[in-house]
mmCIF file of C-alpha atoms in Angstrom:
data_model
loop_
_atom_site.group_PDB
_atom_site.id
_atom_site.type_symbol
_atom_site.label_atom_id
_atom_site.label_comp_id
_atom_site.label_asym_id
_atom_site.label_seq_id
_atom_site.Cartn_x
_atom_site.Cartn_y
_atom_site.Cartn_z
ATOM 1 C CA GLY Y 1 -55.147 -197.939 126.010
ATOM 2 C CA GLN Y 2 -52.301 -200.298 125.494
ATOM 3 C CA SER Y 3 -53.418 -201.809 121.968
ATOM 4 C CA ARG Y 4 -53.972 -198.258 120.802
ATOM 5 C CA PHE Y 5 -50.910 -197.223 121.757
ATOM 6 C CA ASN Y 6 -49.259 -200.318 120.395
ATOM 7 C CA GLU Y 7 -51.065 -199.861 116.781
ATOM 8 C CA PHE Y 8 -49.942 -195.998 116.908
ATOM 9 C CA ASN Y 9 -46.244 -196.633 117.999
ATOM 10 C CA SER Y 10 -45.804 -199.349 114.746
ATOM 11 C CA GLN Y 11 -47.318 -196.839 112.322
ATOM 12 C CA PHE Y 12 -45.407 -193.868 114.024
ATOM 13 C CA GLN Y 13 -42.155 -195.739 113.944
ATOM 14 C CA GLY Y 14 -42.543 -196.594 110.330
ATOM 15 C CA GLN Y 15 -43.536 -192.929 109.422
ATOM 16 C CA VAL Y 16 -40.751 -191.439 111.221
ATOM 17 C CA ALA Y 17 -38.246 -193.558 109.447
ATOM 18 C CA ALA Y 18 -39.878 -192.576 106.233
ATOM 19 C CA GLY Y 19 -40.217 -188.992 106.591
ATOM 20 C CA THR Y 20 -43.877 -189.046 106.246
ATOM 21 C CA VAL Y 21 -45.514 -188.094 109.839
ATOM 22 C CA PRO Y 22 -48.702 -186.616 109.035
ATOM 23 C CA THR Y 23 -48.972 -182.982 110.286
ATOM 24 C CA PHE Y 24 -52.272 -183.548 112.223
ATOM 25 C CA ASN Y 25 -52.827 -187.092 113.836
ATOM 26 C CA TYR Y 26 -56.066 -187.717 116.178
ATOM 27 C CA LEU Y 27 -56.104 -190.477 118.692
ATOM 28 C CA ILE Y 28 -58.758 -191.581 120.958
ATOM 29 C CA LEU Y 29 -57.664 -192.878 124.415
ATOM 30 C CA PRO Y 30 -61.028 -194.368 125.774
ATOM 31 C CA ASN Y 31 -60.522 -196.425 128.847
ATOM 32 C CA ASP Y 32 -61.088 -193.280 131.227
ATOM 33 C CA HIS Y 33 -64.792 -193.803 130.769
ATOM 34 C CA THR Y 34 -64.429 -197.298 132.392
ATOM 35 C CA ASN Y 35 -67.064 -200.004 132.621
ATOM 36 C CA GLY Y 36 -67.988 -198.906 136.099
ATOM 37 C CA THR Y 37 -68.085 -201.957 138.499
ATOM 38 C CA THR Y 38 -69.425 -204.449 136.211
ATOM 39 C CA PRO Y 39 -68.756 -207.793 137.459
ATOM 40 C CA ASN Y 40 -65.684 -209.575 135.646
ATOM 41 C CA THR Y 41 -64.755 -206.576 133.635
ATOM 42 C CA TYR Y 42 -61.757 -204.508 134.656
ATOM 43 C CA THR Y 43 -61.687 -202.211 137.778
ATOM 44 C CA PRO Y 44 -62.051 -198.539 136.699
ATOM 45 C CA GLN Y 45 -58.486 -198.242 138.481
ATOM 46 C CA ALA Y 46 -57.253 -200.447 136.122
ATOM 47 C CA LEU Y 47 -58.698 -198.813 133.284
ATOM 48 C CA VAL Y 48 -57.852 -195.587 134.099
ATOM 49 C CA ALA Y 49 -54.156 -196.673 134.856
ATOM 50 C CA ASP Y 50 -53.941 -198.100 131.593
ATOM 51 C CA ASN Y 51 -55.269 -195.125 129.920
ATOM 52 C CA ASP Y 52 -52.890 -192.666 131.864
ATOM 53 C CA LEU Y 53 -49.739 -195.269 130.628
ATOM 54 C CA ALA Y 54 -50.860 -195.225 127.106
ATOM 55 C CA LEU Y 55 -50.976 -191.322 126.749
ATOM 56 C CA GLY Y 56 -47.385 -191.525 129.058
ATOM 57 C CA GLN Y 57 -46.210 -193.940 126.278
ATOM 58 C CA ILE Y 58 -47.114 -191.754 123.220
ATOM 59 C CA VAL Y 59 -45.326 -188.779 125.125
ATOM 60 C CA ASP Y 60 -42.466 -190.720 125.224
ATOM 61 C CA THR Y 61 -42.561 -192.304 121.991
ATOM 62 C CA ILE Y 62 -42.880 -188.752 120.733
ATOM 63 C CA SER Y 63 -40.493 -187.207 122.892
ATOM 64 C CA HIS Y 64 -37.590 -189.285 121.768
ATOM 65 C CA SER Y 65 -38.381 -188.819 117.919
ATOM 66 C CA SER Y 66 -36.665 -186.852 115.648
ATOM 67 C CA ILE Y 67 -39.801 -184.729 115.132
ATOM 68 C CA TRP Y 68 -40.207 -183.493 118.751
ATOM 69 C CA GLY Y 69 -38.846 -179.917 118.392
ATOM 70 C CA SER Y 70 -41.616 -179.350 115.964
ATOM 71 C CA THR Y 71 -44.516 -180.818 117.917
ATOM 72 C CA ALA Y 72 -47.609 -179.907 120.130
ATOM 73 C CA ILE Y 73 -49.239 -183.025 121.761
ATOM 74 C CA VAL Y 74 -52.842 -181.263 122.449
ATOM 75 C CA VAL Y 75 -54.731 -183.370 125.088
ATOM 76 C CA VAL Y 76 -58.454 -182.661 126.255
ATOM 77 C CA GLU Y 77 -61.070 -185.055 128.062
ATOM 78 C CA ASP Y 78 -64.109 -185.639 125.713
ATOM 79 C CA ASP Y 79 -66.265 -184.634 129.075
ATOM 80 C CA SER Y 80 -65.913 -184.024 132.347
ATOM 81 C CA GLN Y 81 -67.630 -186.705 133.381
ATOM 82 C CA ASP Y 82 -69.303 -186.373 136.892
ATOM 83 C CA GLY Y 83 -71.399 -183.508 136.469
ATOM 84 C CA ALA Y 84 -70.337 -179.702 137.481
ATOM 85 C CA ASP Y 85 -67.863 -179.219 139.814
ATOM 86 C CA HIS Y 86 -68.304 -176.101 142.504
ATOM 87 C CA VAL Y 87 -66.568 -173.569 140.262
ATOM 88 C CA ASP Y 88 -68.006 -174.004 136.503
ATOM 89 C CA ALA Y 89 -69.911 -177.228 134.847
ATOM 90 C CA HIS Y 90 -67.742 -176.575 131.930
ATOM 91 C CA ARG Y 91 -64.178 -176.652 133.084
ATOM 92 C CA MET Y 92 -62.174 -179.535 132.333
ATOM 93 C CA PRO Y 93 -58.651 -180.170 132.064
ATOM 94 C CA ALA Y 94 -56.516 -179.679 128.713
ATOM 95 C CA PHE Y 95 -52.699 -180.076 128.317
ATOM 96 C CA ILE Y 96 -49.936 -178.692 125.987
ATOM 97 C CA ILE Y 97 -47.359 -180.994 126.109
ATOM 98 C CA SER Y 98 -44.540 -179.559 123.501
ATOM 99 C CA PRO Y 99 -41.123 -178.107 123.751
ATOM 100 C CA TRP Y 100 -43.037 -174.927 123.271
ATOM 101 C CA ALA Y 101 -45.392 -175.440 126.047
ATOM 102 C CA ASN Y 102 -45.198 -172.932 128.930
ATOM 103 C CA ARG Y 103 -43.487 -175.169 131.074
ATOM 104 C CA GLY Y 104 -44.936 -175.576 135.026
ATOM 105 C CA ALA Y 105 -47.564 -173.055 134.053
ATOM 106 C CA ALA Y 106 -51.485 -173.767 134.909
ATOM 107 C CA VAL Y 107 -53.059 -171.190 132.503
ATOM 108 C CA HIS Y 108 -56.297 -169.728 133.986
ATOM 109 C CA THR Y 109 -57.533 -168.340 130.826
ATOM 110 C CA ARG Y 110 -60.716 -169.055 129.959
ATOM 111 C CA TYR Y 111 -60.772 -171.261 126.457
ATOM 112 C CA ASP Y 112 -63.181 -173.643 125.056
ATOM 113 C CA GLN Y 113 -63.203 -176.437 122.479
ATOM 114 C CA TYR Y 114 -63.404 -174.078 119.787
ATOM 115 C CA SER Y 115 -60.072 -172.184 121.318
ATOM 116 C CA MET Y 116 -58.356 -175.803 121.169
ATOM 117 C CA LEU Y 117 -59.739 -176.079 117.612
ATOM 118 C CA HIS Y 118 -58.517 -172.805 116.587
ATOM 119 C CA THR Y 119 -55.335 -173.613 117.978
ATOM 120 C CA ILE Y 120 -54.705 -176.660 116.272
ATOM 121 C CA GLU Y 121 -55.626 -175.305 113.213
ATOM 122 C CA LEU Y 122 -52.882 -172.364 113.840
ATOM 123 C CA LEU Y 123 -50.181 -174.926 114.546
ATOM 124 C CA THR Y 124 -50.837 -177.299 111.427
ATOM 125 C CA GLY Y 125 -51.754 -174.437 108.899
ATOM 126 C CA LEU Y 126 -55.152 -175.378 108.748
ATOM 127 C CA ALA Y 127 -58.162 -173.048 107.672
ATOM 128 C CA PRO Y 128 -60.993 -172.636 110.006
ATOM 129 C CA LEU Y 129 -63.828 -175.086 109.537
ATOM 130 C CA SER Y 130 -66.430 -172.391 110.510
ATOM 131 C CA LEU Y 131 -67.206 -168.887 111.875
ATOM 132 C CA ASN Y 132 -66.859 -170.393 115.653
ATOM 133 C CA ASP Y 133 -63.531 -171.615 115.612
ATOM 134 C CA ALA Y 134 -62.519 -168.799 113.353
ATOM 135 C CA LEU Y 135 -63.289 -166.465 116.087
ATOM 136 C CA ALA Y 136 -62.172 -168.474 119.352
ATOM 137 C CA ALA Y 137 -59.227 -167.048 121.342
ATOM 138 C CA PRO Y 138 -56.067 -169.163 120.652
ATOM 139 C CA MET Y 139 -54.414 -170.812 123.488
ATOM 140 C CA TYR Y 140 -51.109 -168.563 123.124
ATOM 141 C CA ASP Y 141 -50.906 -168.643 126.954
ATOM 142 C CA ALA Y 142 -50.298 -171.687 126.793
ATOM 143 C CA PHE Y 143 -46.884 -171.578 124.853
ATOM 144 C CA SER Y 144 -43.320 -170.012 125.458
ATOM 145 C CA PRO Y 145 -41.741 -168.003 122.649
ATOM 146 C CA THR Y 146 -38.670 -170.373 123.223
ATOM 147 C CA SER Y 147 -38.318 -174.051 123.023
ATOM 148 C CA ASP Y 148 -36.114 -176.698 125.074
ATOM 149 C CA PRO Y 149 -36.275 -179.907 122.824
ATOM 150 C CA ALA Y 150 -34.131 -181.920 125.160
ATOM 151 C CA GLY Y 151 -35.136 -180.263 128.593
ATOM 152 C CA THR Y 152 -38.739 -181.682 127.679
ATOM 153 C CA GLN Y 153 -38.295 -185.313 126.805
ATOM 154 C CA TYR Y 154 -40.251 -187.775 128.988
ATOM 155 C CA THR Y 155 -39.749 -191.087 129.768
ATOM 156 C CA ALA Y 156 -43.271 -193.292 130.662
ATOM 157 C CA ILE Y 157 -43.696 -194.419 134.100
ATOM 158 C CA GLN Y 158 -45.271 -197.840 134.723
ATOM 159 C CA PRO Y 159 -48.332 -197.708 136.677
ATOM 160 C CA THR Y 160 -48.208 -199.416 140.239
ATOM 161 C CA GLN Y 161 -51.779 -199.995 139.776
ATOM 162 C CA PRO Y 162 -52.331 -203.492 138.224
ATOM 163 C CA LEU Y 163 -53.727 -203.063 134.903
ATOM 164 C CA ASN Y 164 -55.309 -206.684 134.671
ATOM 165 C CA GLN Y 165 -57.496 -206.041 137.887
ATOM 166 C CA VAL Y 166 -60.981 -206.978 137.595
ATOM 167 C CA ASN Y 167 -64.547 -206.208 139.455
ATOM 168 C CA GLY Y 168 -65.795 -209.353 141.469
ATOM 169 C CA SER Y 169 -68.965 -210.988 140.477
ATOM 170 C CA THR Y 170 -70.670 -209.231 143.578
ATOM 171 C CA ALA Y 171 -68.888 -205.652 142.764
ATOM 172 C CA ALA Y 172 -71.644 -202.876 143.790
#
């Protein structure tokens, strides 16, 4: 998480200064997968906290930049990890972070990965990649017709979980 944020931040600051921020960026923060309780590796709690901090720092950086007013950050897990929940085996959290987001809303409309892709394509002006995403329902319910750039800036929060905590040699 942190090393990826540091690399992103370095490049982003240069792009903002030069007016060359790409229309679309794709960034992976993989620490939520953790290493389980493998002895002498970071604990799952430390890795998840590191991942959460990195996402918070990305939002902090972008939301305090000159491009925030025209930005949408789309966050999704790559899979829901530990199997099905009590409602649906396909459920997973997704977030739209933007001055244009429908603030405070928990949207219950059924969307899928193609919906997210179609939404990104619409926001960036990209043509659909296939019939699957071309026909997918865009995530309209996640957006508001008005924006609030100043009221949606975010400042990252340092986790209370130590980021350097490691599993013991006898971890389960």
